Amino acid sequence: MSGRSLEDVFDEIGVGRWQVSFQLISAIAHVVMAVQIAGPTLFNAPVAFRCFYTDNNNNNNSTYYDSQCLSDTTSHLPNLTEVFIKSSKYVAYPKVTDVNNHVEARLASCPYVQYDQSVFFNTFMTSFDLICERENVRPLFQFLFSVGVVHSGPIGGAISARYGSRRVKCIYGSRRVVLGGNVMLVLSVVVMLASPSYQLVILARFVAGLCNFTLAPLAYSLAFETIPQANRNVWGMLMGTPFSLTMVVLAGLGYLLRTWRLTLFIGASPSLILIPLAYLTVDSPRWLVQHGRGEEAARALYRAAHAHKVTLSPTSHATLQGLIGKGKGMEGRGNGDDREVIKEEKNGNKNKEEEEEEKKSMLEKGEEKKRDKVEKEEGLVMIEAVEKKRDVVGEKMERYVVGERMERDVVGERMEKRDVVGERMERDVVGERDVVGEGIKDKLEPLRLYLTSPGMRVIFLVMPVVWLMQSTLYIGLVLNANNFSSSNPFLYVCLSGLMDGSALLIATPINRLLGRRRMLCGCYLTSATLLMLELAVPYELAWLKWMLVMIGFFLSAAAYQVSFLFVPELLPTTIRSAGFGFISTMGTVGFILAPLVTDILAPYGWWVANFAFGVAGLVAGLLVPIMPETNGLPLPETLQDVEDRWRRQMEARRRWWKGGSCCSGERGKGCSMVDL
């Protein structure tokens, strides 16, 4: 069956209540992902504090929290032994709080501590007293989540290599993988909420990173495959809005609750809805067709047509008839219900019973004839047995003669084999070397072709760096809430969600007008410029600083959305999936760089975070113009198509720089952005 005929069936069915369960799965997965990515700005926010030697020391009654330790202990990054073995230092033991709100921290440099509760009642930092000599443990909360994100792809590939990608995908399917990933995510959240040990909390964050970036793409793919082609642009854009809306809602929850455990519990609770929903929802019909389960796919599509009250055309009936594997009785149905299919199966069972009865009567008639034949055959067998006995006696006599001849031949053959084996060993060693060399050459030949091809070489060298920079810029601005506004991170997270959702809705139509390359270059450079300008604005103009940062985040979110369209259009069909996976994997490294900037480097200077993110946007904006424009062009099918596009672009640029035009006429005239 052609893919186009199946697309026609989806187009006739349209969008309706049948897709609700698939869209809910995708929406909930994006909600959970937003809680895990943007939540740490509220869950693990740094809180000001002041230390005391004893719980009865009341000589510091001011409201000023200097966040200074009492003794000059050298702050150091804890090693693995301190973090994961000496658990007594990092256990949330029952704390003693006196009338002065002094908490026993059990630290040499801060025996008793009092936290500023004007913004947060408690966070991870205050629950485990991650201050003074423990202060460098706090960044591990977000850092290990980012490490889990980076390793989600390699670990998934290792599982596929161990058990077979076909076995993992074909037997379980996207729906069941989503279900399993969500169960693991729920367990990790339970550990974070209930564990008294910081070691278990940060390990649970690592598991959450693995599950989130396995869960969300599969859930998105499962929902996207059920949308007709005519509606994919709009729905593909809208399916990302739950992530943005969750950031807004999360900011409101954090503002009202101001305690990390309850906020995390409410934010992650939609995962509980996803478990029964993913279990009851069927797999995508496209996935079922691709894996040889056409009958199940046809029944699902009939139910979809019935749910949408759509009358399928005879062509669509013929398509589904081919999926089910029956040649008759499918035309003329317009209600889209699969009850008639079940009736036909019952009628077919009745016809089969009649045919079986006829076969039994024919077998009974043929039994008599078989008996006569058997008797004749038994007589012939007796005669053959007597003749065989005579032959056996003659064969025994011949064996003695043959044995003597064999002994003589064996001696001669042994002498000859020594020389022959030696020659063969030499030939085999040389042959094996040639075979191994040819095998390695065959495996490296595609890689050699891509690296020796100028167009593909530039794509694989430039785009991974662009994705690394854009991920650092986007995620870094999300996590920079407490560094930018420690007194009101809730407003920062809320506005970030609004900017992200607005960029998602606005980027697609503008992208069609400007093109991919101009859109990306303009967004990156403008965002970097605004972040750099914010450093020069005085604190008295706080409204201007907020405006510059939020517009910069809006542009980075728009570029992030467009890049998901741009990269697949650059690659040929033969390696589009593998190439996009490699480039996007480099982007996940930005999830590690971003928390390193916001949690570790930012405390050394108020300007560090925005400066680092501005440099990332600047690098990405300068690299994007090297790429060819793909807007309005057909997707390249082969490596030769990529090379033809690259040569055409380079020739047009050379003509333009020489003062002529890339096509005809005066300088710049007749040149389209596709040519340049």
XYZ file of C-alpha atoms in Angstrom:
676
model
C 0.000 0.000 0.000
C 1.288 3.458 -0.886
C 1.699 6.096 1.778
C -0.407 8.461 -0.286
C -3.482 6.209 -0.144
C -3.218 6.049 3.653
C -2.856 9.831 3.744
C -6.113 10.092 1.766
C -7.875 8.044 4.443
C -6.592 10.351 7.184
C -7.628 13.406 5.150
C -11.175 12.066 4.850
C -11.405 11.227 8.535
C -10.129 14.678 9.542
C -9.571 15.955 13.070
C -12.065 15.201 15.817
C -12.684 13.416 19.074
C -10.803 10.293 17.980
C -7.508 12.210 18.310
C -8.352 13.532 21.786
C -6.588 10.741 23.683
C -3.449 11.048 21.543
C -3.338 14.820 22.000
C -3.849 14.462 25.757
C -0.873 12.113 25.966
C 1.311 14.636 24.134
C -0.002 17.556 26.213
C 0.593 15.816 29.546
C 4.093 14.778 28.480
C 4.907 18.416 27.663
C 3.421 19.551 30.978
C 5.614 17.152 32.924
C 8.681 18.150 30.910
C 8.067 21.847 31.610
C 7.809 21.145 35.354
C 11.126 19.311 35.337
C 12.954 21.922 33.215
C 11.595 25.231 34.560
C 10.730 23.966 38.042
C 14.256 24.027 39.519
C 14.213 27.832 39.375
C 11.557 27.580 42.107
C 12.357 24.207 43.721
C 16.082 24.732 44.173
C 16.324 28.514 44.420
C 19.145 29.987 46.538
C 17.908 31.549 49.770
C 19.670 34.183 51.864
C 20.688 33.121 55.384
C 22.670 34.089 58.459
C 24.592 31.858 60.835
C 24.800 31.624 64.636
C 27.160 29.804 66.986
C 24.406 28.718 69.399
C 20.637 28.613 69.329
C 20.522 31.121 72.215
C 22.605 33.712 70.400
C 20.249 36.613 69.825
C 22.833 39.283 69.172
C 21.841 39.388 65.484
C 18.237 40.568 65.508
C 18.360 42.543 62.294
C 16.505 41.529 59.145
C 19.685 41.574 57.073
C 20.818 38.169 55.803
C 24.464 38.320 54.784
C 24.741 34.661 53.624
C 28.180 34.479 55.265
C 29.621 31.583 57.230
C 31.133 32.168 60.683
C 34.511 30.495 60.115
C 36.870 30.689 57.146
C 36.328 27.221 55.762
C 37.546 26.577 52.270
C 34.622 25.878 50.000
C 35.325 22.929 47.786
C 33.493 20.737 45.356
C 32.571 17.528 47.201
C 34.003 14.310 45.842
C 31.967 11.166 45.229
C 32.770 9.812 48.681
C 31.397 12.894 50.405
C 28.251 13.063 48.309
C 27.265 9.416 47.949
C 28.862 7.535 50.868
C 29.007 9.870 53.866
C 25.255 10.193 53.846
C 24.962 11.478 57.402
C 26.112 14.901 56.255
C 23.362 15.215 53.665
C 20.340 13.701 55.391
C 17.352 15.889 56.190
C 17.312 14.922 59.868
C 14.506 16.192 62.120
C 15.477 19.818 62.612
C 15.165 21.721 65.837
C 13.789 25.243 65.472
C 13.682 27.563 68.458
C 11.544 30.617 69.124
C 14.000 32.739 67.157
C 13.526 30.520 64.070
C 17.084 29.210 64.365
C 17.660 25.846 62.636
C 20.341 23.408 63.719
C 22.474 23.011 60.582
C 25.197 20.843 62.174
C 27.959 22.556 60.200
C 31.303 23.572 61.609
C 31.110 26.961 59.934
C 27.391 27.412 60.646
C 26.080 25.427 63.665
C 22.733 27.232 63.600
C 21.170 29.042 60.680
C 18.220 31.281 60.024
C 16.811 31.499 56.466
C 15.108 34.408 54.798
C 11.499 33.308 54.209
C 10.311 36.471 52.497
C 10.349 34.800 49.052
C 10.341 31.022 49.713
C 9.202 29.167 52.803
C 11.550 26.301 51.941
C 13.529 24.944 49.000
C 15.925 22.053 48.422
C 18.682 24.250 49.749
C 16.947 24.942 53.063
C 15.668 21.370 53.466
C 19.183 19.925 53.359
C 21.123 23.004 54.598
C 23.197 23.245 51.435
C 25.233 26.222 52.621
C 28.848 26.985 53.516
C 30.900 23.821 53.030
C 27.925 22.114 51.368
C 27.027 24.956 49.017
C 28.630 23.338 45.970
C 26.309 20.348 46.246
C 23.214 22.414 45.369
C 23.998 22.792 41.611
C 24.014 18.989 41.272
C 20.210 19.041 41.402
C 19.923 20.610 37.937
C 23.266 19.385 36.646
C 22.443 15.675 37.022
C 19.081 16.219 35.360
C 20.938 17.719 32.389
C 23.352 14.769 32.373
C 20.344 12.444 32.246
C 18.984 14.396 29.272
C 22.280 14.028 27.416
C 22.498 10.293 28.129
C 18.879 9.527 27.238
C 19.799 9.044 23.578
C 22.907 6.842 24.072
C 21.178 4.684 26.696
C 18.193 4.205 24.418
C 20.578 3.246 21.624
C 22.357 0.753 23.894
C 19.029 -0.890 24.759
C 18.151 -1.140 21.078
C 21.581 -2.610 20.312
C 21.253 -5.173 23.120
C 17.696 -6.316 22.439
C 17.300 -5.134 18.859
C 15.655 -1.904 17.771
C 12.996 -3.842 15.907
C 12.152 -5.847 19.017
C 11.940 -2.766 21.234
C 9.884 -0.713 18.778
C 7.837 -3.388 17.041
C 6.778 -5.353 20.110
C 6.179 -2.477 22.478
C 5.436 0.520 20.247
C 5.531 4.221 21.078
C 2.456 3.991 23.304
C 3.895 1.362 25.647
C 7.314 3.003 25.718
C 5.552 6.227 26.751
C 3.732 4.271 29.456
C 6.932 2.708 30.788
C 8.833 5.998 30.726
C 6.036 7.736 32.588
C 5.957 5.066 35.295
C 9.699 5.529 35.843
C 9.194 9.287 35.981
C 6.466 8.959 38.611
C 8.736 6.758 40.728
C 11.558 9.305 40.488
C 9.210 12.098 41.618
C 8.063 9.967 44.577
C 11.695 9.513 45.591
C 12.304 13.264 45.347
C 9.287 14.005 47.516
C 9.773 11.334 50.180
C 13.505 10.759 50.398
C 15.333 12.190 53.445
C 18.652 11.827 51.616
C 19.988 14.352 49.135
C 21.925 11.614 47.340
C 18.695 9.834 46.398
C 17.100 13.106 45.343
C 19.809 14.008 42.859
C 19.938 10.419 41.552
C 16.187 10.617 41.040
C 16.771 13.818 39.080
C 19.130 11.895 36.798
C 16.411 9.290 36.180
C 13.901 12.083 35.552
C 16.207 13.511 32.888
C 16.414 10.129 31.177
C 12.640 9.638 31.227
C 11.585 13.152 30.223
C 13.499 13.273 26.969
C 12.442 9.736 26.121
C 8.816 10.389 27.023
C 8.127 13.755 25.380
C 9.430 13.075 21.818
C 7.646 9.711 21.631
C 4.399 11.190 22.924
C 4.672 14.020 20.409
C 5.344 11.550 17.593
C 2.408 9.370 18.661
C 0.027 12.333 18.524
C 1.528 13.864 15.380
C 1.085 10.642 13.385
C -2.697 10.757 13.862
C -3.065 14.239 12.321
C -3.939 14.562 8.591
C -1.316 16.170 6.401
C -3.455 19.262 5.719
C -3.638 20.054 9.461
C -0.083 19.216 10.510
C 1.381 22.725 10.337
C -1.243 24.189 12.656
C -1.441 21.231 15.034
C 2.321 20.762 15.088
C 2.599 24.343 16.301
C -0.222 24.083 18.843
C 1.084 20.823 20.319
C 3.983 22.740 21.890
C 1.787 25.271 23.679
C 1.218 23.084 26.813
C 4.909 23.538 27.635
C 4.538 27.330 27.592
C 1.249 27.356 29.497
C 2.713 25.082 32.167
C 5.471 27.598 32.850
C 2.819 30.255 33.505
C 0.775 27.961 35.771
C 3.905 26.773 37.574
C 4.844 30.363 38.364
C 1.383 30.906 39.869
C 1.620 27.735 41.967
C 5.057 28.695 43.205
C 3.845 32.144 44.174
C 0.854 30.791 46.110
C 2.540 27.809 47.798
C 6.213 28.851 48.100
C 7.225 25.370 49.223
C 9.026 23.073 46.851
C 7.507 19.722 47.877
C 3.883 20.728 47.420
C 4.624 22.631 44.199
C 6.461 19.645 42.739
C 3.690 17.275 43.777
C 0.953 19.330 42.104
C 3.072 20.014 39.027
C 3.938 16.341 38.517
C 0.471 14.986 39.343
C -0.664 14.942 35.660
C 1.723 12.000 35.249
C -0.770 9.899 37.189
C -3.406 10.626 34.540
C -1.017 9.627 31.773
C -0.587 6.058 33.079
C -4.176 4.810 32.499
C -4.558 7.039 29.440
C -1.515 5.547 27.686
C -2.613 2.053 28.690
C -6.118 2.410 27.204
C -5.130 4.282 24.029
C -4.394 2.250 20.900
C -1.176 2.564 18.938
C -0.918 4.905 15.993
C -2.425 3.382 12.792
C 0.656 4.486 10.847
C 2.897 2.611 13.275
C 0.670 -0.476 13.036
C 0.839 -0.435 9.224
C 4.629 -0.063 9.212
C 5.016 -3.089 11.482
C 2.735 -5.512 9.665
C -0.397 -5.075 11.778
C -2.599 -3.706 9.041
C -5.823 -5.305 10.250
C -5.567 -3.515 13.615
C -4.811 -0.252 11.818
C -7.864 -0.641 9.553
C -10.176 -1.308 12.490
C -8.797 1.754 14.308
C -9.427 3.923 11.248
C -12.973 2.579 10.871
C -13.635 3.481 14.491
C -12.172 6.945 13.848
C -14.489 7.468 10.872
C -17.461 6.313 12.916
C -16.491 8.649 15.798
C -16.259 11.601 13.394
C -19.477 10.563 11.568
C -17.627 10.497 8.256
C -18.711 8.529 5.175
C -15.615 7.013 3.623
C -15.224 6.955 -0.148
C -14.943 3.685 -2.106
C -11.229 4.391 -2.586
C -10.683 4.621 1.150
C -12.699 1.442 1.647
C -10.472 -0.305 -0.857
C -7.403 0.959 1.016
C -8.642 -0.401 4.328
C -9.735 -3.594 2.576
C -6.155 -4.104 1.491
C -4.998 -3.608 5.067
C -7.392 -6.204 6.422
C -6.462 -8.628 3.659
C -9.937 -9.446 2.310
C -10.865 -9.064 -1.341
C -14.613 -8.591 -1.222
C -17.432 -7.047 0.685
C -15.819 -3.752 1.687
C -17.382 -1.417 -0.864
C -20.644 0.383 -0.243
C -20.138 1.085 3.444
C -20.420 4.675 4.516
C -20.973 4.636 8.232
C -17.334 3.980 9.068
C -18.228 1.327 11.643
C -16.317 -1.950 11.816
C -19.375 -4.017 12.830
C -19.897 -5.166 9.252
C -16.347 -6.453 9.244
C -17.199 -8.607 12.245
C -20.365 -9.873 10.504
C -18.351 -10.875 7.457
C -15.989 -12.799 9.700
C -18.951 -14.749 11.143
C -20.304 -15.520 7.641
C -16.844 -16.604 6.610
C -16.700 -18.979 9.582
C -20.010 -20.601 8.505
C -18.729 -21.159 4.965
C -15.593 -22.701 6.392
C -17.651 -25.222 8.410
C -19.560 -26.349 5.264
C -16.320 -26.762 3.371
C -14.902 -28.884 6.198
C -17.923 -31.230 6.080
C -17.486 -31.754 2.340
C -13.834 -32.536 2.863
C -14.705 -35.178 5.485
C -17.085 -36.997 3.079
C -14.449 -37.001 0.354
C -11.900 -38.423 2.788
C -14.201 -41.313 3.758
C -14.666 -42.314 0.118
C -10.948 -42.258 -0.459
C -10.152 -44.439 2.562
C -11.224 -47.678 0.853
C -8.985 -47.049 -2.105
C -6.113 -46.347 0.229
C -6.547 -49.708 2.003
C -6.116 -51.641 -1.275
C -3.026 -49.697 -2.096
C -1.559 -50.361 1.343
C -1.967 -54.140 0.966
C -0.188 -54.144 -2.368
C 2.596 -52.003 -0.978
C 3.119 -54.365 1.990
C 3.687 -57.290 -0.382
C 6.252 -55.361 -2.343
C 8.027 -54.398 0.864
C 8.491 -58.081 1.830
C 10.068 -58.888 -1.535
C 12.433 -55.929 -1.268
C 13.543 -57.026 2.221
C 14.668 -60.440 0.958
C 16.685 -58.891 -1.839
C 18.342 -56.448 0.577
C 19.614 -59.319 2.760
C 21.370 -60.841 -0.236
C 23.009 -57.537 -1.095
C 24.255 -57.058 2.469
C 26.319 -60.270 2.339
C 27.991 -59.146 -0.859
C 28.712 -55.711 0.569
C 30.536 -57.173 3.593
C 32.948 -59.004 1.298
C 33.662 -55.835 -0.623
C 34.404 -53.868 2.570
C 37.534 -55.906 3.354
C 38.978 -55.129 -0.050
C 38.108 -51.463 0.139
C 39.639 -51.186 3.642
C 43.045 -52.298 2.417
C 42.945 -49.791 -0.407
C 41.879 -46.999 1.979
C 44.897 -47.569 4.265
C 47.275 -47.180 1.330
C 45.558 -44.009 0.115
C 45.456 -42.395 3.587
C 49.214 -42.559 4.004
C 49.751 -40.816 0.684
C 47.071 -38.236 1.330
C 48.598 -37.272 4.704
C 51.891 -36.454 3.039
C 50.174 -34.360 0.389
C 47.913 -32.529 2.865
C 50.869 -31.113 4.808
C 52.083 -29.216 1.764
C 48.579 -28.187 0.649
C 47.538 -26.943 4.107
C 50.610 -24.765 4.384
C 49.882 -23.112 1.054
C 46.212 -22.615 1.936
C 47.062 -21.026 5.298
C 49.177 -18.407 3.603
C 46.434 -17.686 1.065
C 43.721 -17.494 3.755
C 45.694 -15.042 5.906
C 46.197 -12.751 2.939
C 42.548 -13.156 1.930
C 41.240 -12.422 5.417
C 43.293 -9.254 5.551
C 41.786 -8.142 2.258
C 38.236 -9.010 3.418
C 38.617 -7.118 6.710
C 40.032 -4.148 4.890
C 37.218 -4.188 2.370
C 34.630 -4.461 5.171
C 36.050 -1.449 6.970
C 36.173 0.464 3.722
C 32.530 -0.384 2.997
C 31.432 0.882 6.421
C 33.511 4.048 6.211
C 32.642 4.745 2.596
C 29.376 6.640 3.376
C 31.190 8.666 6.052
C 34.003 9.414 3.608
C 31.516 10.564 0.989
C 29.773 12.890 3.440
C 33.040 14.360 4.721
C 34.549 14.799 1.256
C 31.358 16.420 0.021
C 31.705 20.204 0.581
C 28.000 20.778 1.191
C 27.552 17.958 3.716
C 30.853 18.700 5.415
C 29.805 22.267 6.123
C 26.412 21.128 7.447
C 27.937 18.620 9.873
C 30.558 21.092 11.063
C 28.361 24.171 11.460
C 24.901 23.030 12.537
C 25.974 21.032 15.652
C 27.698 24.186 16.939
C 24.590 26.272 16.158
C 22.371 23.816 18.060
C 24.784 23.764 20.996
C 24.741 27.573 21.187
C 20.969 27.884 20.798
C 20.283 25.270 23.499
C 22.635 27.051 25.882
C 20.914 30.362 25.117
C 17.340 29.090 25.429
C 17.684 26.854 28.498
C 20.077 29.271 30.149
C 17.580 32.131 30.010
C 14.903 29.868 31.508
C 17.155 28.883 34.422
C 18.462 32.404 35.034
C 15.382 33.556 36.962
C 17.011 33.761 40.409
C 20.141 35.488 39.117
C 18.169 38.144 37.271
C 15.462 38.737 39.899
C 16.047 37.020 43.211
C 13.140 38.923 44.798
C 10.532 37.912 42.196
C 11.482 34.776 40.233
C 7.773 33.937 39.869
C 7.207 36.877 37.533
C 10.289 35.897 35.515
C 9.037 32.322 34.992
C 5.531 33.543 34.146
C 6.736 36.057 31.544
C 9.105 33.437 30.100
C 6.159 31.115 29.523
C 4.165 33.896 27.848
C 7.104 34.806 25.606
C 7.664 31.156 24.700
C 4.014 30.631 23.752
C 3.880 33.863 21.754
C 7.031 32.928 19.858
C 5.534 29.553 19.050
C 2.470 31.159 17.461
C 4.205 34.019 15.677
C 7.362 32.303 14.405
C 5.644 30.052 11.837
C 3.931 32.719 9.666
C 6.913 35.109 9.824
C 9.238 32.248 8.963
C 7.363 31.664 5.702
C 7.893 35.289 4.681
C 11.519 35.799 5.712
C 12.862 32.300 5.149
C 14.710 30.017 7.515
C 18.176 31.529 7.311
C 17.209 35.178 7.693
C 14.814 34.340 10.506
C 17.409 32.418 12.500
C 20.219 34.880 11.904
C 18.077 37.868 12.846
C 16.700 36.230 15.995
C 20.088 35.083 17.283
C 21.923 38.362 16.654
C 19.128 40.553 17.975
C 18.716 38.417 21.087
C 22.464 38.544 21.762
C 22.504 42.327 21.270
C 19.623 42.859 23.703
C 21.264 40.703 26.370
C 24.503 42.667 26.032
C 22.650 45.991 26.218
C 20.902 44.890 29.417
C 24.272 44.862 31.151
C 24.646 48.593 30.525
C 21.216 49.549 31.887
C 21.281 50.877 35.481
C 19.201 49.209 38.168
C 17.016 52.302 38.451
C 15.546 51.406 35.056
C 14.391 47.958 36.115
C 11.480 47.985 33.646
C 13.921 48.437 30.763
C 16.105 45.550 31.960
C 13.029 43.300 32.141
C 11.932 44.324 28.665
C 15.322 43.652 27.090
C 15.669 40.209 28.687
C 12.117 39.105 27.859
C 12.372 40.228 24.225
C 15.691 38.422 23.990
C 14.079 35.247 25.311
C 11.163 35.678 22.888
C 13.589 35.781 19.936
C 15.587 32.793 21.172
C 12.375 30.762 21.557
C 11.295 31.709 18.022
C 14.673 30.627 16.639
C 14.480 27.369 18.567
C 11.141 26.625 16.917
C 12.353 27.440 13.373
C 15.507 25.341 13.733
C 13.389 22.180 14.020
C 12.192 22.881 10.472
C 15.509 24.098 9.082
C 17.828 21.201 9.942
C 15.739 18.360 8.373
C 15.432 20.431 5.198
C 19.219 20.675 4.919
C 19.822 16.912 4.980
C 19.134 14.377 2.198
C 16.430 11.765 2.662
C 18.997 8.958 2.815
C 20.400 10.175 6.154
C 17.801 12.692 7.348
C 16.831 10.834 10.515
C 20.371 9.850 11.516
C 21.795 13.279 10.673
C 19.100 15.153 12.570
C 19.628 12.860 15.561
C 23.362 13.621 15.584
C 22.865 17.385 15.342
C 20.122 17.481 17.987
C 22.278 15.374 20.326
C 24.873 18.119 20.252
C 22.094 20.480 21.283
C 21.431 18.485 24.430
C 24.984 19.256 25.557
C 23.704 22.795 26.001
C 21.507 21.460 28.797
C 24.731 20.819 30.737
C 26.412 24.123 29.888
C 23.396 26.231 30.885
C 23.236 25.178 34.583
C 27.019 25.445 34.804
C 26.667 29.109 33.863
C 23.636 29.924 36.044
C 24.611 27.964 39.177
C 28.416 27.923 39.219
C 29.757 30.840 37.158
C 27.018 33.414 37.781
C 27.814 33.888 41.530
C 31.250 35.221 40.547
C 29.737 38.254 38.825
C 26.329 39.794 38.153
C 27.205 40.166 34.472
C 28.453 36.608 33.797
C 25.158 34.908 32.867
C 23.828 37.421 30.337
C 27.288 37.907 28.854
C 27.728 34.146 28.339
C 24.286 33.750 26.786
C 24.854 36.794 24.599
C 28.075 35.271 23.273
C 26.203 32.024 22.529
C 23.584 33.894 20.512
C 26.272 35.880 18.699
C 28.170 32.737 17.652
C 24.985 31.049 16.403
C 23.914 34.155 14.483
C 27.261 34.448 12.701
C 27.318 30.772 11.683
C 23.780 30.456 10.291
C 24.398 32.567 7.112
C 26.895 29.946 5.944
C 23.992 27.550 5.430
C 21.867 27.564 2.248
C 18.260 28.764 2.295
C 15.661 25.976 2.167
C 12.370 27.869 2.351
C 10.080 26.916 -0.537
C 12.525 24.370 -1.975
C 11.913 20.612 -2.349
C 13.640 18.369 0.135
C 16.942 16.938 -1.152
C 16.660 13.218 -1.827
C 20.300 12.288 -2.410
C 23.786 13.549 -1.645
C 24.006 14.877 -5.191
C 21.009 17.139 -4.568
C 22.788 18.658 -1.567
C 25.938 19.227 -3.624
C 24.038 20.842 -6.501
C 22.385 23.222 -4.057
C 25.742 24.058 -2.457
C 27.485 24.733 -5.800
C 24.625 26.926 -6.981
C 24.772 28.946 -3.787
C 28.556 29.407 -3.843
C 28.552 30.456 -7.480
C 25.802 33.011 -6.828
C 27.724 34.447 -3.868
C 30.939 34.778 -5.878
C 29.139 36.667 -8.626
C 27.462 38.953 -6.116
C 30.721 39.824 -4.358
C 32.453 40.589 -7.651
C 29.987 43.405 -8.207
C 27.694 41.725 -10.670
C 24.551 39.822 -9.939
C 23.931 36.246 -9.074
C 21.494 35.903 -11.932
C 21.319 38.883 -14.247
C 21.133 42.632 -14.237
C 22.787 45.073 -11.853
C 24.380 44.248 -8.538
C 21.933 42.469 -6.258
C 19.107 42.535 -8.783
C 17.715 39.210 -9.841
C 19.122 37.541 -6.744
C 16.801 35.729 -4.420
C 17.607 34.794 -0.850
C 17.505 31.169 -1.978
C 20.439 31.807 -4.333
C 22.470 33.715 -1.740
